[in-house]
PDB file of C-alpha atoms in Angstrom:
ATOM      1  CA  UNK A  16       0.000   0.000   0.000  1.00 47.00           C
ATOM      2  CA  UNK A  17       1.224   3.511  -1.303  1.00 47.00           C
ATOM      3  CA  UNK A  18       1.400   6.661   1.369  1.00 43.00           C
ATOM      4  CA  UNK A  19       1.438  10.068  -0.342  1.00 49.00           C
ATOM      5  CA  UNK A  20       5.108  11.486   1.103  1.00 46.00           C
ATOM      6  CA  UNK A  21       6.430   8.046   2.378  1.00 41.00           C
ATOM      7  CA  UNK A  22       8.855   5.671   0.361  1.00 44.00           C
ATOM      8  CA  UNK A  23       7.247   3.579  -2.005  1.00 45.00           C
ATOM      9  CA  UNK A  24       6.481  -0.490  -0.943  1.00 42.00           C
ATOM     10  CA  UNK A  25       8.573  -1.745  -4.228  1.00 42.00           C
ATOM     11  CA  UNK A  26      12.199  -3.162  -3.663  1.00 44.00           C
ATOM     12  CA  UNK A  27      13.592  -0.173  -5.905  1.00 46.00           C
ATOM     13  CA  UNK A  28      12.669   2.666  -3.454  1.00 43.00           C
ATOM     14  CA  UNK A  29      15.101   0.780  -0.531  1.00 41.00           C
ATOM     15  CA  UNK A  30      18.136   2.529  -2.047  1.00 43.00           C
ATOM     16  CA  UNK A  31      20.886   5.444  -0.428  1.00 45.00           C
ATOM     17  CA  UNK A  32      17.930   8.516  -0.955  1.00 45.00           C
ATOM     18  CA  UNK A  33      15.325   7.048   0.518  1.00 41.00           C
ATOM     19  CA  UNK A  34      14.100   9.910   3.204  1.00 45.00           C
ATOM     20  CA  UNK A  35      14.944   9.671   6.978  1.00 47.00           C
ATOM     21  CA  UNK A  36      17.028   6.774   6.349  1.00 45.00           C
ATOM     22  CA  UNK A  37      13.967   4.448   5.801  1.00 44.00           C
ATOM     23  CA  UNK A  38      14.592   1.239   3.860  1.00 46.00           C
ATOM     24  CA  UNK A  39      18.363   0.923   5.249  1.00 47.00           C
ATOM     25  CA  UNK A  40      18.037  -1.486   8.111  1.00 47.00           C
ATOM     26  CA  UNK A  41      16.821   0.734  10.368  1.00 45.00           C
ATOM     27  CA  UNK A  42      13.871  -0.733  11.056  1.00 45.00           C
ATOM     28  CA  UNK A  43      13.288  -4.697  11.140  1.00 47.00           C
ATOM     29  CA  UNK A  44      10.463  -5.482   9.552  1.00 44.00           C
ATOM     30  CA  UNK A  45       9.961  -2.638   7.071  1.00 42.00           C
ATOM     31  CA  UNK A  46       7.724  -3.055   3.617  1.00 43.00           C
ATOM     32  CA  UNK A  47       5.273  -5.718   5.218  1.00 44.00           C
ATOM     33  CA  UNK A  48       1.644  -4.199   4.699  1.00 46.00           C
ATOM     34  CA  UNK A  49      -1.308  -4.014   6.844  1.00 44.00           C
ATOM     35  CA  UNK A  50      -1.970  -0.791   9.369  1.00 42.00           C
ATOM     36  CA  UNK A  51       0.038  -0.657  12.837  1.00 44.00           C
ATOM     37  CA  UNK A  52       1.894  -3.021  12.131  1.00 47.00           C
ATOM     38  CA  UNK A  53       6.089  -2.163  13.030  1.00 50.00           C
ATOM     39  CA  UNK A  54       6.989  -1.782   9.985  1.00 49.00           C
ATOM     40  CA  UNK A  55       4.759   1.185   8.948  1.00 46.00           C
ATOM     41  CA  UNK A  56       6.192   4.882   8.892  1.00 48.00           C
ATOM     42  CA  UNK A  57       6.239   6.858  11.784  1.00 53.00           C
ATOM     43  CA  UNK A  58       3.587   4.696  13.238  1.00 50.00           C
ATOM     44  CA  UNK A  59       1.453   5.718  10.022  1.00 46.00           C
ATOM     45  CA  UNK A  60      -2.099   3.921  11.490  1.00 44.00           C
ATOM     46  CA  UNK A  61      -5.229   5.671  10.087  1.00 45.00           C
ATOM     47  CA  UNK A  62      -7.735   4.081  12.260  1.00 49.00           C
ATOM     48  CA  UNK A  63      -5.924   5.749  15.985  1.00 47.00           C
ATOM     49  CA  UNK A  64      -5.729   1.903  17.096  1.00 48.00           C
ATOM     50  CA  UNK A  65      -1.116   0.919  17.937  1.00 45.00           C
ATOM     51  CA  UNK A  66       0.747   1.161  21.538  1.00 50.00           C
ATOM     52  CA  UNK A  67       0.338   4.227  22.852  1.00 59.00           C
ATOM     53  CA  UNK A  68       3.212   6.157  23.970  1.00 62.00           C
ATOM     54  CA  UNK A  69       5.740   6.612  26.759  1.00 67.00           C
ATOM     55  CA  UNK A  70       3.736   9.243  27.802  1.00 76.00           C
ATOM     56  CA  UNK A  71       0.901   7.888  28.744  1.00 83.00           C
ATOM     57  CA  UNK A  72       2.455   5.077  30.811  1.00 87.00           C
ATOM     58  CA  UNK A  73       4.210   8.114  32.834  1.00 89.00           C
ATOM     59  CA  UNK A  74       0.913  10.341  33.189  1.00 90.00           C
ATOM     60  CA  UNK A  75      -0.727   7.217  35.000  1.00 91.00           C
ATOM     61  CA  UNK A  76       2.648   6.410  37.087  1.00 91.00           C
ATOM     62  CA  UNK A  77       2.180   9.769  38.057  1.00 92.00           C
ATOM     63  CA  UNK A  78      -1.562   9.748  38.409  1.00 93.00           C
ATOM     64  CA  UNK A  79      -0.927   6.851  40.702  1.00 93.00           C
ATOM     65  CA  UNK A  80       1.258   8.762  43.308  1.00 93.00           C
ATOM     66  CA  UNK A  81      -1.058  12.364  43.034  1.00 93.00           C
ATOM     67  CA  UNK A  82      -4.356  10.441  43.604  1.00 93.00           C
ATOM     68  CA  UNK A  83      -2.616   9.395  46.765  1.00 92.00           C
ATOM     69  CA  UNK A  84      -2.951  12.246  48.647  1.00 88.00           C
ATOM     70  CA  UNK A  85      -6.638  12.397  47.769  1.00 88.00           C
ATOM     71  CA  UNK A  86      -7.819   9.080  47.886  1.00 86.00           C
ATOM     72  CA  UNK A  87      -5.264   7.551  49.623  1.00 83.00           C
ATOM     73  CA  UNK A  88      -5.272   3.098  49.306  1.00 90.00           C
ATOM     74  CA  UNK A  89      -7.810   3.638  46.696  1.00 93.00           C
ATOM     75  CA  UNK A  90      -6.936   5.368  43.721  1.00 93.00           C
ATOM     76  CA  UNK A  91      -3.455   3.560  43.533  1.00 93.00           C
ATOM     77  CA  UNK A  92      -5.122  -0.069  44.102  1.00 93.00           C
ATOM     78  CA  UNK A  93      -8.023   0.939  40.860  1.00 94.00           C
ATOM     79  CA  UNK A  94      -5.013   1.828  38.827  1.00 93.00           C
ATOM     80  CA  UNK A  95      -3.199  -1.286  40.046  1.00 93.00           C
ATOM     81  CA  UNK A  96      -5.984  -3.365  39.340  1.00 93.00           C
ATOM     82  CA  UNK A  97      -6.690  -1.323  35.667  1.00 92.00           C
ATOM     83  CA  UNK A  98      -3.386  -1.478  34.316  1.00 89.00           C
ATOM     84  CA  UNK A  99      -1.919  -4.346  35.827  1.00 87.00           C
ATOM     85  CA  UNK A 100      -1.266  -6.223  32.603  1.00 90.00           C
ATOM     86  CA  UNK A 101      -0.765  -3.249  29.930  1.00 88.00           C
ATOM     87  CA  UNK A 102       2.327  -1.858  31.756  1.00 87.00           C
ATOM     88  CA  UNK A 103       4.436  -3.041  33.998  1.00 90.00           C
ATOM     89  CA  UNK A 104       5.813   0.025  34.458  1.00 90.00           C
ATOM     90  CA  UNK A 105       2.402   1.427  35.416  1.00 91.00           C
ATOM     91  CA  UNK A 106       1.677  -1.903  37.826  1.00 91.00           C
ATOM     92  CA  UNK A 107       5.256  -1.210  39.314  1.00 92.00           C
ATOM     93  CA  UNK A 108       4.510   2.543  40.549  1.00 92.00           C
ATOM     94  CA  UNK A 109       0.805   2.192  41.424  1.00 93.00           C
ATOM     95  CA  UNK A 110       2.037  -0.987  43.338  1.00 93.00           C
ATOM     96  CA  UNK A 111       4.806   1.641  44.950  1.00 92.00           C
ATOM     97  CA  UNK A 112       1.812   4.071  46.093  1.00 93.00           C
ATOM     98  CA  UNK A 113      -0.286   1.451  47.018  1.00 93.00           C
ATOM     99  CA  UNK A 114       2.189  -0.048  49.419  1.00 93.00           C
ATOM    100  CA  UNK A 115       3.241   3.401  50.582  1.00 93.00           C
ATOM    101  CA  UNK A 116      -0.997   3.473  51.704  1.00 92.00           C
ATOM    102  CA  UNK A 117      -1.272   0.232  53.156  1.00 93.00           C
ATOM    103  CA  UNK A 118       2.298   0.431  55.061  1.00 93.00           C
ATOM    104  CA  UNK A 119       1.140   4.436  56.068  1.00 93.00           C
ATOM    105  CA  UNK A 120      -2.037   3.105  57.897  1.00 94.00           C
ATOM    106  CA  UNK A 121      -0.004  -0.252  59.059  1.00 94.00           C
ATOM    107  CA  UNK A 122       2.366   1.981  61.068  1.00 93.00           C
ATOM    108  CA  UNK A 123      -0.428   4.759  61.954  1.00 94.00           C
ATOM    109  CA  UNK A 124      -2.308   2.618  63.845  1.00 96.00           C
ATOM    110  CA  UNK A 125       0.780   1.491  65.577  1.00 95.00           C
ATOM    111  CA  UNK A 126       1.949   4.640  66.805  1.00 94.00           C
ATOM    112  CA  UNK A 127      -1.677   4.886  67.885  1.00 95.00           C
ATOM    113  CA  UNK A 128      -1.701   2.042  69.836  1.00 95.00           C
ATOM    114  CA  UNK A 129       2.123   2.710  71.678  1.00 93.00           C
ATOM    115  CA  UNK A 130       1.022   6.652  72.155  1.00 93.00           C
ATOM    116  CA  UNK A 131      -2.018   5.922  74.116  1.00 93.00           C
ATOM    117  CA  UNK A 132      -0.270   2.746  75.906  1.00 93.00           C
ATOM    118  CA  UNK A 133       2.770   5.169  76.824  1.00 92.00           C
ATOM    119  CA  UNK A 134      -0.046   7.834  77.646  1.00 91.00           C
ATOM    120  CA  UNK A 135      -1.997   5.612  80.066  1.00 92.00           C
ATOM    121  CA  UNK A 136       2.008   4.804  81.757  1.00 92.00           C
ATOM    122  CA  UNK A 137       3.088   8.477  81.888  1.00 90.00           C
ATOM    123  CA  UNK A 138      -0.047  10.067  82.736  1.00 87.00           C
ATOM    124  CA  UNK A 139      -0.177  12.005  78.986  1.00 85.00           C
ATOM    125  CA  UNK A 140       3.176  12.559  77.774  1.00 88.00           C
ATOM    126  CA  UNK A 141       2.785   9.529  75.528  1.00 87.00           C
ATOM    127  CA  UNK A 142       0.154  11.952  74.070  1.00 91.00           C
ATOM    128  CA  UNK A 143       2.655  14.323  72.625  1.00 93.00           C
ATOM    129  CA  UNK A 144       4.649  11.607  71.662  1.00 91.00           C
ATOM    130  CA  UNK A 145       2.478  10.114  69.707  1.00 93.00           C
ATOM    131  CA  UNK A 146       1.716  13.246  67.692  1.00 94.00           C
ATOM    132  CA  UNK A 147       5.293  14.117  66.774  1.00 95.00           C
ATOM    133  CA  UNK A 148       5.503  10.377  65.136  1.00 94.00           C
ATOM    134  CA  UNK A 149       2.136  10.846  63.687  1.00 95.00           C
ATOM    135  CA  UNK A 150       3.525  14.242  61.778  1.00 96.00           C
ATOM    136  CA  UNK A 151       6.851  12.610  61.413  1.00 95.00           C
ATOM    137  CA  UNK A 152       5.051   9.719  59.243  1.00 94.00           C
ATOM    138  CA  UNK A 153       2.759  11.983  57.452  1.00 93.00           C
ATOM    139  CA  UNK A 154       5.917  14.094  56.484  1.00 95.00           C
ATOM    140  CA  UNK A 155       8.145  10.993  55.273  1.00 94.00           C
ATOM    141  CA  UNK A 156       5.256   9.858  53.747  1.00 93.00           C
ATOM    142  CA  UNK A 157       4.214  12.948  51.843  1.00 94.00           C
ATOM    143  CA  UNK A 158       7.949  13.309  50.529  1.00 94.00           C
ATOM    144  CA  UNK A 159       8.367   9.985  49.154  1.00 93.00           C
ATOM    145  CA  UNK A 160       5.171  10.405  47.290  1.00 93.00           C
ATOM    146  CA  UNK A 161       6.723  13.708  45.606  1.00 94.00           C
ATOM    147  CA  UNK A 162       9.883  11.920  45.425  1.00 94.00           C
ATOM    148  CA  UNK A 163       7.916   8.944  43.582  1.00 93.00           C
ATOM    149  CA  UNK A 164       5.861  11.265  41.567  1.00 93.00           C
ATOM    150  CA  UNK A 165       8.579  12.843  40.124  1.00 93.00           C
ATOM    151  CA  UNK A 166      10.761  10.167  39.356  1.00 92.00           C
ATOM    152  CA  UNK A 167       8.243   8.327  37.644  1.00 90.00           C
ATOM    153  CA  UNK A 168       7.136  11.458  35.457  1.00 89.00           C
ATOM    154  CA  UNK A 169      10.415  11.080  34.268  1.00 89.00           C
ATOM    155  CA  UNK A 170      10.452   7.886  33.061  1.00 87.00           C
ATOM    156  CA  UNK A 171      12.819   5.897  36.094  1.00 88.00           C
ATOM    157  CA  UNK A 172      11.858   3.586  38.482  1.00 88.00           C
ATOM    158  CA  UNK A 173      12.243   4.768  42.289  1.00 85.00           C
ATOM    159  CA  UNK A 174      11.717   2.547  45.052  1.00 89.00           C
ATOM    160  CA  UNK A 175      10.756   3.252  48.101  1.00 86.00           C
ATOM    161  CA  UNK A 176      12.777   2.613  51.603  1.00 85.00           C
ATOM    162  CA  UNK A 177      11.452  -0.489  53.162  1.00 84.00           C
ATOM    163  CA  UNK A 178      10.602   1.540  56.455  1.00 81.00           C
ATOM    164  CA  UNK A 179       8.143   3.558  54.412  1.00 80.00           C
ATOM    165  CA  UNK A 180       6.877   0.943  52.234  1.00 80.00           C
ATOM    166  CA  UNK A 181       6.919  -2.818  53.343  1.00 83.00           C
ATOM    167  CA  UNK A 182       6.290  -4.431  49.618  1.00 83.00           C
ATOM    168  CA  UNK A 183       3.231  -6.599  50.226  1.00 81.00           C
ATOM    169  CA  UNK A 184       1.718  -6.046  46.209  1.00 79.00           C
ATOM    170  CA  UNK A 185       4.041  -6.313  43.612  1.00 76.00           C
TER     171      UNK A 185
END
């Protein structure tokens, strides 16, 4: 099949002038016919179906750490569970968010249950101390979803310190 502006599908159009290099062993697989298929131009696909893009696998990493701070265990876990099997680089951030949640409330009700044990023992101190861990956790926590969030906009993995985030999904 013939594109207006792309090299032609005939053996004699592979030669030294073909434009942008196409037809030199650049790309495996060029000259087989049929639409989004590898071989086509530039992704030439006139019906919008082919992968999508880097881009889109980093807007819903990145989706995955924002919603966080909304919707907390839930928006990562409906992303987990969405795009599970069409990117693994998708399943391996929401999975990083999600167990940032789970391990967030894991360790909050911890501290709850040692600050009002230590309260009851020194008659409300235990109190205060329970506070300062509570902000020290939502601090830690809040970073390392920025940290995560930007890192995965930009197309690298980032894993999490196993104090943060205990890896329970994967």
């Amino acid at each position: 099949m013939n594109y207006p502006g792309y090299p032609q599908d005939s053996p004699q159009s592979y030669g030294q002038d073909s434009p942008q290099g196409f037809g030199q062993g650049s790309q495996p697989g060029y000259g087989q016919q049929g639409y989004g298929q590898q071989g086509d131009p530039q992704g030439y696909n006139p019906q919008g179906y082919g992968p999508k893009g880097p881009s889109d696998d980093h807007t819903w990493a990145l989706l995955s750490y924002v919603l966080a701070f909304v919707a907390s265990i839930i928006a990562p876990l409906v992303i987990y569970l969405v795009k599970m099997n069409e990117s693994r680089y998708v399943r391996f951030h929401a999975a990083q968010a999600l167990n940032m949640g789970i391990t967030a409330f894991i360790e909050s009700i911890g501290i709850f249950i040692v600050g009002i044990f230590l309260a009851v023992i020194t008659h409300g101190f235990g109190i205060l101390l329970m506070l300062l861990a509570l902000v020290a956790l939502g601090i830690a926590h809040l970073v390392y979803l920025i940290l995560g969030a930007v890192k995965s906009n930009q197309g690298q993995l980032f894993r999490v310190p196993t104090i943060i985030c205990f890896r329970m999904v994967r």
